[in-house]
XYZ file of C-alpha atoms in Angstrom:
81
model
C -7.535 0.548 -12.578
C -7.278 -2.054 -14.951
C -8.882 -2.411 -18.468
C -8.591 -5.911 -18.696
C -10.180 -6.864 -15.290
C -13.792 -4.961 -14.640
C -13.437 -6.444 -10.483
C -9.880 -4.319 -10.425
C -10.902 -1.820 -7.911
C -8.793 1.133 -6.350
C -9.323 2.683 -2.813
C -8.249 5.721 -0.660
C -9.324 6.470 2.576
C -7.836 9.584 4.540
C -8.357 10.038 8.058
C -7.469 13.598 9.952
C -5.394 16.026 7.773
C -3.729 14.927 4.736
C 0.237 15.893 4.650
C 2.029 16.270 1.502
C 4.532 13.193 1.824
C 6.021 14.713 -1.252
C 8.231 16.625 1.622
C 9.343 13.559 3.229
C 12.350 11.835 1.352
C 11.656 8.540 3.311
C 8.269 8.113 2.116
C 8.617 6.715 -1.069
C 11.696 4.405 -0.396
C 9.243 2.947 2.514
C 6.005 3.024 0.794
C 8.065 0.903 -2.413
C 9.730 -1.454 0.020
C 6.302 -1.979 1.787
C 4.164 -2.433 -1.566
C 6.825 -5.011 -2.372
C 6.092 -6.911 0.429
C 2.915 -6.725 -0.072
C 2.616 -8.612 -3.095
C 5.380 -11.203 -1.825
C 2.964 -11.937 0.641
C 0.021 -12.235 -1.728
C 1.595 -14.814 -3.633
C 1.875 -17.397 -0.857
C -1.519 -16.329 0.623
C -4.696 -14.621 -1.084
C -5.152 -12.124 1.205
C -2.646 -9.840 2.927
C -2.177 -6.238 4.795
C 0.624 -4.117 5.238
C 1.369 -1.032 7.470
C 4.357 1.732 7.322
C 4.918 4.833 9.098
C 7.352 7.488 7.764
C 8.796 10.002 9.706
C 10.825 13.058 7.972
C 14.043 13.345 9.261
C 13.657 16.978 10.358
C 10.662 16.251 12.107
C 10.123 14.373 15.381
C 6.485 14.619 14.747
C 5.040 14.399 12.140
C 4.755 11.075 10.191
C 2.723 9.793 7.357
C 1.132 6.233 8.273
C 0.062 3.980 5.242
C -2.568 1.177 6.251
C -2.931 -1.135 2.632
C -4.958 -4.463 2.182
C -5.246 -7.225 -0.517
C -7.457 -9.834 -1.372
C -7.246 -12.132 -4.469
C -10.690 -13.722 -5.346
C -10.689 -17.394 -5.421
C -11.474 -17.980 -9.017
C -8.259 -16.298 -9.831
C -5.466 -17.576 -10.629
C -2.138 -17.177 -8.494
C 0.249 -15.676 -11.402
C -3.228 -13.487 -12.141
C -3.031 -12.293 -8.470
C-alpha cells in the first residue's frame, strides 16, 4: 500500500490450492519480467492485464499461473501511474 495515495489498493485472489512458488526457481525471474511489462504497458495505456504460468523444471505438472490487472484513474497523472 501506499501512504501517500489513500485509492492505492492491493489485491489477492487464490483459486484451488495454493503452492509454495518459493520451490520453483522460474517463478520469480517470470513473475519480475511479467510485472515489468506490466507497467510498460500502463504507461502507453491506463489500463492493462498480464498473465504468466511457471512450470518447475522437475515437474511436468505442476505450474503456478499469475492472472494481474491495472487500471490508472483518469485524474491521474501518467508519470503518477
Amino acid at each position: 500500500s501506499s501512504s501517500s495515495d489513500p485509492r492505492t489498493a492491493v489485491s489477492g485472489l487464490f483459486c484451488g490450492v495454493r503452492s509454495n512458488s518459493s520451490t520453483d526457481p522460474n517463478y520469480i525471474p517470470t513473475f519480475v519480467e511479467d510485472m515489468q511489462s506490466l507497467s510498460l504497458k500502463l504507461t502507453t495505456r491506463r489500463f492493462a492485464t498480464q498473465s504468466m504460468n511457471s512450470t518447475p523444471s522437475n515437474s511436468k505438472t505442476n505450474s503456478t499461473s499469475v492472472f494481474a490487472l491495472v487500471q490508472c484513474h483518469k485524474d491521474l497523472s501518467p508519470s503518477d501511474c
